[in-house]
C-alpha positions as a printed Julia matrix, in Angstrom:
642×3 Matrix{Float64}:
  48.43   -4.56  -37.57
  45.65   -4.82  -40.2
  43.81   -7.48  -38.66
  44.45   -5.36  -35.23
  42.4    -2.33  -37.01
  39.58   -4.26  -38.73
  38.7    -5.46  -35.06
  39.53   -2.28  -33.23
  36.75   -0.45  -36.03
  34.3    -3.24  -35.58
  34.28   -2.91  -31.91
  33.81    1.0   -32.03
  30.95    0.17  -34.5
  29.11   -2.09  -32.5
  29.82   -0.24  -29.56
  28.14    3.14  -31.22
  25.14    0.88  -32.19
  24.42   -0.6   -28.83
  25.06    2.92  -27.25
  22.29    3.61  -30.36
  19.98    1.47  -29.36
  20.3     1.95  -25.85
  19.26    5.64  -26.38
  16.41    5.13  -28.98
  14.93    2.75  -25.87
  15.67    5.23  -22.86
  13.99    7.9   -24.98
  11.18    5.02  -26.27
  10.55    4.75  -22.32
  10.59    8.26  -21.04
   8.06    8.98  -23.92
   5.81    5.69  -22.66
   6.42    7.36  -18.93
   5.26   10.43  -19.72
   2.29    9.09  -21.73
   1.45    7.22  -18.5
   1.9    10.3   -16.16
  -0.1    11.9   -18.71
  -2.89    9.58  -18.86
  -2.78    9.2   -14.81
  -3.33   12.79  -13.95
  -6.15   12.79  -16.77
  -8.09    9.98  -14.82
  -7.59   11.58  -11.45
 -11.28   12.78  -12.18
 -12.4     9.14  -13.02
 -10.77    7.63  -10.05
 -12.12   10.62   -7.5
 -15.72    9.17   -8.87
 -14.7     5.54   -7.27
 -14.19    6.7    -4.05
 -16.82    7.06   -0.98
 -15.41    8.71    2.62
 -17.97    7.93    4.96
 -18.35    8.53    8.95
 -20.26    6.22   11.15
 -21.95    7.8    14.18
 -24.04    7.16   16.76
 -24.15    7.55   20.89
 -22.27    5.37   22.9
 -23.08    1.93   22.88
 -25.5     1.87   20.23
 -23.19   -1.17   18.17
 -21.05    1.69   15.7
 -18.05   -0.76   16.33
 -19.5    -3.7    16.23
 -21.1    -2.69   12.89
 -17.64   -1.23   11.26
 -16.13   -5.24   11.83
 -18.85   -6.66   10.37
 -18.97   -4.79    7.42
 -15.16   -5.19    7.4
 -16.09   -9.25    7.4
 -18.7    -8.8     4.44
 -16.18   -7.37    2.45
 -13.86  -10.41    2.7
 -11.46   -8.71    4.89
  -9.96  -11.1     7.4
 -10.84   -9.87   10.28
  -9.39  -11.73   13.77
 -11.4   -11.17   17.01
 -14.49   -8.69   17.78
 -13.52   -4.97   18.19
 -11.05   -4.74   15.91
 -11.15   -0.8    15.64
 -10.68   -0.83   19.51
  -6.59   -1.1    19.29
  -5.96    1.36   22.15
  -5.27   -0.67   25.17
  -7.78    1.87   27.35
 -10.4     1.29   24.39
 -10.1    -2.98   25.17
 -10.21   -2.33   28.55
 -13.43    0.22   28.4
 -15.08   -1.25   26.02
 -15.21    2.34   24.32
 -14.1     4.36   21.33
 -11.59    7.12   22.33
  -9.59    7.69   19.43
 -11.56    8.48   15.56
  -9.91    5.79   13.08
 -10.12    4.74    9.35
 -10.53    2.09    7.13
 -10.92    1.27    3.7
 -13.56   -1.06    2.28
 -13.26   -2.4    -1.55
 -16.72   -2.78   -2.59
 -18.03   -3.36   -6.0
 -15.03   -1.19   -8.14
 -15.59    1.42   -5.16
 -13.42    1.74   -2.48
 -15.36    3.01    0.76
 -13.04    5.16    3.32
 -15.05    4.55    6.61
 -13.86    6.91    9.8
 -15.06    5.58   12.93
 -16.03    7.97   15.54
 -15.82    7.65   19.89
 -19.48    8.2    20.79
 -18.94    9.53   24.24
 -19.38   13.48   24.2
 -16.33   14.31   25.97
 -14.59   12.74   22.92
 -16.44   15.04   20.61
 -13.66   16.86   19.17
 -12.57   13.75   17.51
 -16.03   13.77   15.65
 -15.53   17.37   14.98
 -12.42   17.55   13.34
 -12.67   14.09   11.71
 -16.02   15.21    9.78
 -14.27   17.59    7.16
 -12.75   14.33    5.79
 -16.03   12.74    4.65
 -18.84   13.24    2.01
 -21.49   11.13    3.61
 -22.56   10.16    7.75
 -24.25    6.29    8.73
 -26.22    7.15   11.83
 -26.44    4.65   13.96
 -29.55    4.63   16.39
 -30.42    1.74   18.75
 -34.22    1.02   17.94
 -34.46    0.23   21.84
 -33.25    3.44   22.83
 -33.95    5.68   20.38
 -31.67    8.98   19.78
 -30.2    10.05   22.56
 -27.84   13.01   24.03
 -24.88   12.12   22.0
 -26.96   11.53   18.49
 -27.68   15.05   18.59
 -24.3    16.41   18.8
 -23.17   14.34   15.85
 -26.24   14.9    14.1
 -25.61   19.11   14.44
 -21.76   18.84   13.61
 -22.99   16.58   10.5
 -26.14   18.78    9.87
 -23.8    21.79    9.98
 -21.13   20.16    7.88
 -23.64   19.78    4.87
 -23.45   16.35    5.3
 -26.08   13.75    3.86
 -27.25   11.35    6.35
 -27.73    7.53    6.02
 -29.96    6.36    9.25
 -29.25    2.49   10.57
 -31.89    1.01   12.82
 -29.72   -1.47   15.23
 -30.41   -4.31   17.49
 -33.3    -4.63   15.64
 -33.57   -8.49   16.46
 -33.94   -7.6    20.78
 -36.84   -5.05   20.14
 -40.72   -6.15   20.57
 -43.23   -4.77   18.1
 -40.51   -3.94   15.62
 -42.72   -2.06   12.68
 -44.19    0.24   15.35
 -41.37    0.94   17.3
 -39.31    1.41   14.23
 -41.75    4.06   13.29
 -41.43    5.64   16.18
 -38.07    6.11   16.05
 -38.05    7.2    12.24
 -40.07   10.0    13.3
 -37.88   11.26   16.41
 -34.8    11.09   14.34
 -37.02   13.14   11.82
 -37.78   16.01   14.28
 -34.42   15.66   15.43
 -33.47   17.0    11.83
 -35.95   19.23   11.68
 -34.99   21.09   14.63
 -31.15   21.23   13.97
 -32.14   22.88   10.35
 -31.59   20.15    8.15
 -32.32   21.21    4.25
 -35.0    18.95    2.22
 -32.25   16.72    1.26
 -31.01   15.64    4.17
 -34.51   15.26    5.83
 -35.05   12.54    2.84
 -32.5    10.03    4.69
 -32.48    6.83    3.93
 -33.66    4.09    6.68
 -31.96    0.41    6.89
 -32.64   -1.69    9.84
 -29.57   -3.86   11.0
 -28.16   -6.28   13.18
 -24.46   -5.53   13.67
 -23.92   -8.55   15.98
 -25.43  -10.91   13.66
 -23.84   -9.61   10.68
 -26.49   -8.72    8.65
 -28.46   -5.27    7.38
 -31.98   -4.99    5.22
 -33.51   -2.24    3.21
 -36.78   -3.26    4.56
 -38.22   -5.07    7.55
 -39.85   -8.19    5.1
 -36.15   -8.45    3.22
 -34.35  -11.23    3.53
 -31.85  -11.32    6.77
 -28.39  -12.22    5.17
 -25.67  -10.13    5.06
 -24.44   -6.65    5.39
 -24.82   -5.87    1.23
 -27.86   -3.49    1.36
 -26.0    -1.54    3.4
 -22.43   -0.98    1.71
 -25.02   -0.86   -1.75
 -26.85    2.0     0.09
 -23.91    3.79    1.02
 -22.18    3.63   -2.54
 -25.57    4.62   -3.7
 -26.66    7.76   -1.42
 -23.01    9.49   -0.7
 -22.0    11.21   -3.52
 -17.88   11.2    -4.35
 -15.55   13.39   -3.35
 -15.8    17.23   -3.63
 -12.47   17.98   -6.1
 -11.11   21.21   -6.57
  -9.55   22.2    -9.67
  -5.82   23.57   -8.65
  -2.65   22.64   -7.24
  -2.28   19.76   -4.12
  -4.23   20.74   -0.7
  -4.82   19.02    1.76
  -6.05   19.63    5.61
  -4.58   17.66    8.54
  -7.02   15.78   10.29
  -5.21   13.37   12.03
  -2.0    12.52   13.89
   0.44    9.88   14.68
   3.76    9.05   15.85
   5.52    6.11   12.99
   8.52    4.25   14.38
  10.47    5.02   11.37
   9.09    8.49    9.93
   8.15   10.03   13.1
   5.04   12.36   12.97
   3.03   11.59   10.02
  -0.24   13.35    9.22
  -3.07   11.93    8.02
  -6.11   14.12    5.77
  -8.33   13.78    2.77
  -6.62   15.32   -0.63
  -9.06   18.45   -1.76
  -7.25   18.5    -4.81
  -4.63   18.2    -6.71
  -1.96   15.52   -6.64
   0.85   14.16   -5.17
   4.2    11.55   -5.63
   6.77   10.53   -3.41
  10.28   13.29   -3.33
   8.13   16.02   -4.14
   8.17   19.7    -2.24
   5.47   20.65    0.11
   4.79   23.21    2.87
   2.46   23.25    5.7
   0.39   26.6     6.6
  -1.32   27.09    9.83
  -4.73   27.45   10.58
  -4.2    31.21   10.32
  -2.18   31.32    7.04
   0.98   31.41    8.83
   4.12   29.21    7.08
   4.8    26.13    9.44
   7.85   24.27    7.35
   8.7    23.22    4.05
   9.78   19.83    3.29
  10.2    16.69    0.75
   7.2    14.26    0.77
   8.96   11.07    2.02
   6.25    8.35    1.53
   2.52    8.64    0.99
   0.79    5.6     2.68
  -3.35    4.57    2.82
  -5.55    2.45    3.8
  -6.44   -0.2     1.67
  -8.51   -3.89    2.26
  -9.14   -2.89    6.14
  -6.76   -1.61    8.23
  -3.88   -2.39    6.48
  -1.2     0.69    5.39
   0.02    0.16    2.47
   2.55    2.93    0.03
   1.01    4.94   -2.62
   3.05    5.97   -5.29
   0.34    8.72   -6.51
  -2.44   10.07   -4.33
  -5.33   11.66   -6.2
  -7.95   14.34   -5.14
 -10.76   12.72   -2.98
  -8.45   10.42   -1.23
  -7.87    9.88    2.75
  -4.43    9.42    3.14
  -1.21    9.72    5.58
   2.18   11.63    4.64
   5.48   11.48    5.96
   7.99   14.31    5.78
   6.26   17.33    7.32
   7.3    16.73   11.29
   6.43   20.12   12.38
   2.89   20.05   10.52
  -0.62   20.16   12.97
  -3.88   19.4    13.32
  -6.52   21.78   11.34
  -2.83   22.82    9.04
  -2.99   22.43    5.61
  -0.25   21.02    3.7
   0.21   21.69    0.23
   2.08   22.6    -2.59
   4.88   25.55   -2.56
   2.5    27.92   -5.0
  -0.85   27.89   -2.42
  -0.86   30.72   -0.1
  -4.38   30.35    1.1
  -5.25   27.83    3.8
  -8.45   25.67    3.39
 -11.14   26.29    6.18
 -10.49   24.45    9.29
 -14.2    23.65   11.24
 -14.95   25.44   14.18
 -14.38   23.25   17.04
 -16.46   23.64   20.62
 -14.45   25.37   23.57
 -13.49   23.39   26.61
 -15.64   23.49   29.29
 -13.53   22.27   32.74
 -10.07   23.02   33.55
  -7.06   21.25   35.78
  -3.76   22.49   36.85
  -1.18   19.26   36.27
   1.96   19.44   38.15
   5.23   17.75   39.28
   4.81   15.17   42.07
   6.04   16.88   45.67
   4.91   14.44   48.18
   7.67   12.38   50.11
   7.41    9.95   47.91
   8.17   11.38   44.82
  10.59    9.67   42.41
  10.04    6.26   44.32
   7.56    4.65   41.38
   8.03    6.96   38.33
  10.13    7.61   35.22
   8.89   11.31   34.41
   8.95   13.57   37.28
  10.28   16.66   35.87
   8.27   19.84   35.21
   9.79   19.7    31.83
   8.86   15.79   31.03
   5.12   17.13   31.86
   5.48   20.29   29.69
   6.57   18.1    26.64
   4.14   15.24   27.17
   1.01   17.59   27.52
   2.57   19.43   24.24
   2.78   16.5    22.06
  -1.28   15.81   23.45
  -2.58   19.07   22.74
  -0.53   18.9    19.23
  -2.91   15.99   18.16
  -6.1    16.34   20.01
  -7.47   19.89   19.26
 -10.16   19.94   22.34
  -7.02   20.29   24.84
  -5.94   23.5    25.45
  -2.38   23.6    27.84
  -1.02   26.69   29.33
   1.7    26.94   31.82
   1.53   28.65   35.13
   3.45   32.04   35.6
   4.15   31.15   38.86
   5.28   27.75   39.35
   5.43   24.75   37.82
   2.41   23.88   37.32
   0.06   23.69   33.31
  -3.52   24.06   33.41
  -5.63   21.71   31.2
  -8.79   22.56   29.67
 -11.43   19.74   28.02
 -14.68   19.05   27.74
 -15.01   16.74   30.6
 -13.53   14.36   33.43
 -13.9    11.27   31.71
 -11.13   12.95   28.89
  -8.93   14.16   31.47
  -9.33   10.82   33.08
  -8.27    9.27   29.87
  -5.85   11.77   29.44
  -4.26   10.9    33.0
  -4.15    6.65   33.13
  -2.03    7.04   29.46
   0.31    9.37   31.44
   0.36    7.08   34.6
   0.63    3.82   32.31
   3.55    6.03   30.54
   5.98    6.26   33.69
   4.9    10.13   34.92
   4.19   11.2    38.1
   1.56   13.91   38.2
  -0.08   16.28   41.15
  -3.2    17.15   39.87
  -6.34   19.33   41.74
 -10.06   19.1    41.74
 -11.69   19.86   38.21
 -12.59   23.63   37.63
 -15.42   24.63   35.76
 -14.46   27.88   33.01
 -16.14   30.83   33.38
 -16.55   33.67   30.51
 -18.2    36.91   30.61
 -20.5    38.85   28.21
 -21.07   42.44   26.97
 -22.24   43.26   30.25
 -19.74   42.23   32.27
 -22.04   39.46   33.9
 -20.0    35.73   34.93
 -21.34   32.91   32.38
 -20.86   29.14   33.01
 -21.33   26.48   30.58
 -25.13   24.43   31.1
 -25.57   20.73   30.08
 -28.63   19.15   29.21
 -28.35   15.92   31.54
 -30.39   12.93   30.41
 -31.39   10.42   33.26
 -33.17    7.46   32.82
 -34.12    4.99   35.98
 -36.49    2.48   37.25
 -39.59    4.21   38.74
 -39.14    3.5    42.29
 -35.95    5.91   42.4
 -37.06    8.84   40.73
 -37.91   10.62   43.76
 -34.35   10.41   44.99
 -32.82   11.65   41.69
 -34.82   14.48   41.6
 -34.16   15.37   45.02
 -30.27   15.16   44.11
 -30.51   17.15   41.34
 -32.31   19.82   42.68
 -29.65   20.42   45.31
 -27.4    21.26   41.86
 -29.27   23.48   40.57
 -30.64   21.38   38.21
 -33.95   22.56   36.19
 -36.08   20.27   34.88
 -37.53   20.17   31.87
 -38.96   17.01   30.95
 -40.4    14.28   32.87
 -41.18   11.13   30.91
 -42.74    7.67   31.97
 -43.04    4.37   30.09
 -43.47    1.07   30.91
 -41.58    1.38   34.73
 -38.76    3.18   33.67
 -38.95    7.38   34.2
 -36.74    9.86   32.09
 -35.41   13.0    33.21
 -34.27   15.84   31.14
 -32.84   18.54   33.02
 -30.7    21.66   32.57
 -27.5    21.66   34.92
 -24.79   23.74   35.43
 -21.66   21.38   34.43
 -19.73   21.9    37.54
 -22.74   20.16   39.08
 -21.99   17.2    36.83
 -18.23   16.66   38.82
 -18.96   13.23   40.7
 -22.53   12.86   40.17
 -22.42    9.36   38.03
 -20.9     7.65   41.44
 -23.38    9.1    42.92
 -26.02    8.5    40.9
 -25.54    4.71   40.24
 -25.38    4.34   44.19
 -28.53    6.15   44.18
 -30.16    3.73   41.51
 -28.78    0.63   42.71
 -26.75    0.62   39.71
 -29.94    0.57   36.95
 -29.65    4.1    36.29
 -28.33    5.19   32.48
 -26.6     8.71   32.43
 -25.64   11.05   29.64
 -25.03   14.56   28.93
 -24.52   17.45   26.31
 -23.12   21.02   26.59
 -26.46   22.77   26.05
 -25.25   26.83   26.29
 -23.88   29.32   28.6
 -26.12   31.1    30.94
 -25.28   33.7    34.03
 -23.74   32.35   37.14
 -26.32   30.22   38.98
 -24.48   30.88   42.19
 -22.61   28.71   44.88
 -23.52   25.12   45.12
 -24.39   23.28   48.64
 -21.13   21.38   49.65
 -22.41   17.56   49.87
 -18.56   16.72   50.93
 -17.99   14.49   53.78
 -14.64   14.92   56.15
 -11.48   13.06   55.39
  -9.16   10.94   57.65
  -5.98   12.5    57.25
  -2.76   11.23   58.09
  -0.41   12.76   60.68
   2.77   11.14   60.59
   4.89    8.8    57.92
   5.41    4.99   57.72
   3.88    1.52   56.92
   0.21    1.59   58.09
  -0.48   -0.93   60.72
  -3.28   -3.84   61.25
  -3.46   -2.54   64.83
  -4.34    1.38   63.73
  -6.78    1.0    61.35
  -8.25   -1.65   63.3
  -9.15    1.11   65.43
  -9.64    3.85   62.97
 -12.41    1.53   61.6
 -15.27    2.78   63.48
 -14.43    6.57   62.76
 -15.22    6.28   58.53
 -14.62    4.39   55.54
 -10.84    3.16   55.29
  -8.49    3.65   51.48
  -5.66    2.32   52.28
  -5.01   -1.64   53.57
  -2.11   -2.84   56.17
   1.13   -2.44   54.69
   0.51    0.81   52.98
   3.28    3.28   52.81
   1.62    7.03   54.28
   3.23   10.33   54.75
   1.66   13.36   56.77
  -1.04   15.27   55.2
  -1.92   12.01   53.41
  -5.54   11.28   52.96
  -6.43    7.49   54.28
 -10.25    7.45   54.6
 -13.43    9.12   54.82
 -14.48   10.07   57.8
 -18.34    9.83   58.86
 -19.15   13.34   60.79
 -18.22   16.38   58.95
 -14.68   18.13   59.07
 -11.21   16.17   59.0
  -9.78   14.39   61.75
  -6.01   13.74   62.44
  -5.3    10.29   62.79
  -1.95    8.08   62.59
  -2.69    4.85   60.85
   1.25    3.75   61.6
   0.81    3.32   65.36
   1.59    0.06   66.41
   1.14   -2.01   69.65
   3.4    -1.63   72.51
   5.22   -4.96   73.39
   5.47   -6.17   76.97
   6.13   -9.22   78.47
   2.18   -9.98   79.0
   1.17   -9.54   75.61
   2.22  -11.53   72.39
   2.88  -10.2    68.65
   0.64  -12.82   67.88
  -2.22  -10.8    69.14
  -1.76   -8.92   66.01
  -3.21  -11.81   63.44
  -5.94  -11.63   65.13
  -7.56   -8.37   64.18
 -10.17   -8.61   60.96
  -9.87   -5.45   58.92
 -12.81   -4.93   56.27
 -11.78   -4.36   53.01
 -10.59   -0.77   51.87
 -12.44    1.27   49.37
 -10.09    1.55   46.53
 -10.68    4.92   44.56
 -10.77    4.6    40.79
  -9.13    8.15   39.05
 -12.25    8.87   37.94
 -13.66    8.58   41.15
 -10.62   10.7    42.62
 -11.26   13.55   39.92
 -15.03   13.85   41.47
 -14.2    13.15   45.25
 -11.5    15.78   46.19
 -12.1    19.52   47.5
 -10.26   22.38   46.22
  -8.12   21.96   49.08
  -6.77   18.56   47.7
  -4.85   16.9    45.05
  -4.46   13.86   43.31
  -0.97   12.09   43.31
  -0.73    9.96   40.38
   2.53    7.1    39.83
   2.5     4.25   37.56
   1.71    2.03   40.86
  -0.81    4.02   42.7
  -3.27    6.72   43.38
  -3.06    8.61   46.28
  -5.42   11.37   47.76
  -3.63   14.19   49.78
  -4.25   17.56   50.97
  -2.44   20.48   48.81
  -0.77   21.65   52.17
   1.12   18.3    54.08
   1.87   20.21   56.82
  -0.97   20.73   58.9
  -0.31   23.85   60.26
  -0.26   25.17   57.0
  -3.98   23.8    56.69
């Protein structure tokens, strides 16, 4: 019994000094934690200084891509293929930037948050809204073209923003007398400043000349042609860190996307403040509304490229993406449960066209599709407008039917081949130019400044063709065979003018345009519209009919094509539609053969791109759009309705 006590007491001793110790080390730790925390949020400051958001923009083509890969590649990234920031499928295919993306660059104990911008304009309200997430702009000019109609929307939106620009001379290594054509352009980019208001600090921009193809960027034209150092140097150099607020976490949604495990997730750049994973937030709307309240699930950034990695602290200058807040928008502001006050959202240009989307009715609905509901289009055209803020949807009163307002047909185009490529079915009519009114009651209607450039020999044409749109010109420019025309044009006279155009030019012709203003009503325009060849019955289309509607127009649709009534087949050559029935066949007899039929030579059909469609069809037409094909018909199959 003794010795059973003498171990029983030494057990309970040892047992109360472990527990002891184990205390004195959990309270050792939460003391070093809290020292850390401590010590963290004091060098939020310090680590706001390290960090550079920066937007590169320039008009289409002009090598902004090409330049964000290889300053990806000087940074030691590993980088596979050319394009990288292209990873839509459309954007591959194109050859264009639709969607604004970011990066992050480590350079020299600075890490560089680059946002890549689409530089067509009817993508511009992915450089508007992307803009309030950077300190600092690279403008990227082609020295062979100089700035053009899309280098001065950025350059307003940036000029407007109070943003400092950094100007980047490409292609440098294709132009001929480099110092004075580099001048030249210096000083039109200059004016260019000048007239869009630009304060004395942003008219003392800093000029690099670069070769984004050949990897490498100079602060001068008698530097050294190596790599693209000068300009990450200049760019740590002239933009100046982020703009922290003292207070509690803000931040403003700037971006959008669906995650396979979290499901929306919103990406922004922290204002101030900061944040940890489990912690509660809210969203507010653009108004000051309350949107949701929810736990902060994971905070993910970009770090060494592309790659997303988890955070576990954000700080105040940082671009990052949270997961938690489903129900959160673009232009909301998430933040912490004590704000009440959302930050500023930046104004963002109205649409300019409209179309009314709608359920498939032709008789071959539901034969190619997944999505043929009115509902499946009401929910897909919601979760669009939810992440690009230039769309504006709103549903007919008396059918089925949404109408869809952008800036222009090459979005809705885009907007249309993801739906199509996404397994919907869609009816959709002729673009529609919107129409506002002023004090006076008087019709207004949105006027572009169109930019045309051409070999000299078709200038006449052009202008000719443009004049018929009520196009005004105000600048006519020559130089070394190549004419420039800078005209004023209602932007309902822009709906299928570039097919028109290149066919005019021979395909040489360059095309661009801005939204200028809105001016009074310029009245009805001539109808240039050739008649259709419009189908009168239903079946297969045979070798034998079109072999005889040949003659009468241009042919869409090849043997073998399945046709319905009201459908439109061709074009036809005299003015007015004609009735035809491309399913007739050859009677059989005893005297003639069906070999007879291998014997007819068809030419080729013209096959009508959607972009193409969206400028081609009356107001009397739709669009049918499957996953397999596009199909022109009129709005009323019947033709008695007609």
């Amino acid at each position: 019994t003794r010795k059973w006590n003498v171990c029983r007491n030494m057990f309970l001793w040892r047992s109360r000094t472990a527990i002891g110790f184990v205390g004195v080390v959990a309270t050792e730790f939460r003391t070093q934690q809290l020292s850390n925390i401590h010590k963290l949020s004091y060098s939020n400051r310090w680590l706001s200084q390290a960090i550079r958001n920066v937007a590169i923009v320039a008009h289409v083509d002009h090598g902004k891509t090409t330049l964000v890969d290889t300053l990806l590649k000087a940074s030691g990234t590993v980088v596979e293929g050319e394009r990288v920031m292209d990873s839509n499928q459309l954007e591959k295919e194109r050859g264009i930037t639709i969607l604004a993306k970011t990066i992050s660059i480590p350079w020299r104990e600075t890490q560089i948050n680059i946002v890549d911008t689409p530089g067509h304009v009817d993508f511009g309200g992915e450089v508007e809204r992307t803009l309030s997430m950077v300190d600092g702009v690279v403008l990227v000019v082609d020295v062979n073209e100089g700035p053009m109609a899309q280098t001065k929307f950025v350059v307003s939106k940036a000029i407007k923003a109070g943003l400092r620009p950094i100007v980047c001379l490409n292609k440098i290594d294709r132009c001929e007398n480099l110092e004075s054509r580099s001048d030249t352009v210096v000083s039109q980019i200059f004016e260019l400043f000048h007239s869009m208001g630009a304060n004395d600090d942003q008219l003392d921009f800093t000029v690099l000349y670069a070769s984004a193809r050949n990897g490498w960027a100079i602060a001068s034209l008698g530097d050294e042609r190596k790599n693209m150092y000068p300009l990450l140097d200049a760019i740590v150099k002239h933009v100046p860190p982020p703009r922290v607020e003292e207070g509690p976490f803000k931040m403003l949604v700037s971006m959008m996307e669906h995650d396979p495990h979290f499901g929306t997730v919103v990406t922004g750049r922290i204002h101030s403040g900061s944040i940890t994973p489990n912690i509660r937030l809210k969203s507010l709307s653009r108004e000051g509304n309350f949107v949701e309240e929810g736990r902060l699930l994971r905070i993910m950034a970009r770090r060494s490229g592309m790659a997303q990695v988890i955070l576990n602290e954000a700080v105040a200058g940082d671009i990052v993406t949270l997961a938690g807040l489903p129900n959160s928008r673009v232009t909301c502001t998430v933040c912490d449960p004590s704000v009440s006050t959302p930050l500023p959202a930046a104004a963002i240009d109205p649409p300019t066209i409209s179309m009314t989307f709608s359920p498939n009715t032709s008789p071959l609905s539901g034969t190619e599709g997944t999505f043929v509901t009115s509902s499946h289009i009401q929910n897909r055209l919601y979760r669009e407008m939810a992440t690009n803020v230039s769309i504006i949807v709103r549903p007919s009163t008396t059918d089925e039917s949404f109408e869809v307002c952008g800036r222009g047909p090459l979005q809705m185009g885009i907007l249309l081949e993801n739906m199509r490529r996404e397994g919907y079915e869609i009816g959709v009519s002729p673009p529609r130019v919107i129409l506002t009114t002023d004090e006076k009651g008087r019709s207004l209607e949105p006027i572009e400044e169109l930019t045309l450039e051409m070999d000299d020999q078709y200038s006449g044409i052009v202008i000719e063709m443009i004049a018929t749109r009520k196009g005004e010109l105000k600048e006519y420019i020559q130089n070394n065979g190549r004419t420039t025309l800078i005209y004023h044009i209602p932007a309902r006279g822009l709906i299928g003018i570039q097919h028109i155009y290149l066919m005019a030019t021979h395909g040489t012709g360059l095309i661009h345009h801005l939204y200028h203003s809105h001016e009074p009503y310029k009245g009805e325009l001539p109808c240039e519209s050739k008649g259709r060849l419009v189908s009168t019955a239903g079946g297969t289309a045979t070798a034998y009919a079109l072999f005889q509607l040949e003659p009468r127009g241009i042919l869409f649709i090849d043997e073998g094509t399945q046709v319905y009534e009201g459908m439109i087949v061709g074009e036809n050559s005299k003015a007015g539609d004609l009735p035809v029935n491309p399913t007739k066949s050859k009677k059989l007899t005893n005297v003639r053969s069906v070999q007879a039929e291998e014997k007819l030579r068809i030419s080729p059909p013209k096959i009508m791109t959607l972009e193409e469609s969206i400028g081609y069809i009356n107001d009397d037409e739709l669009i049918e759009i499957t996953p397999k094909n596009i199909r022109l018909r009129k709005k009323y199959l019947d033709g008695k309705r007609r």
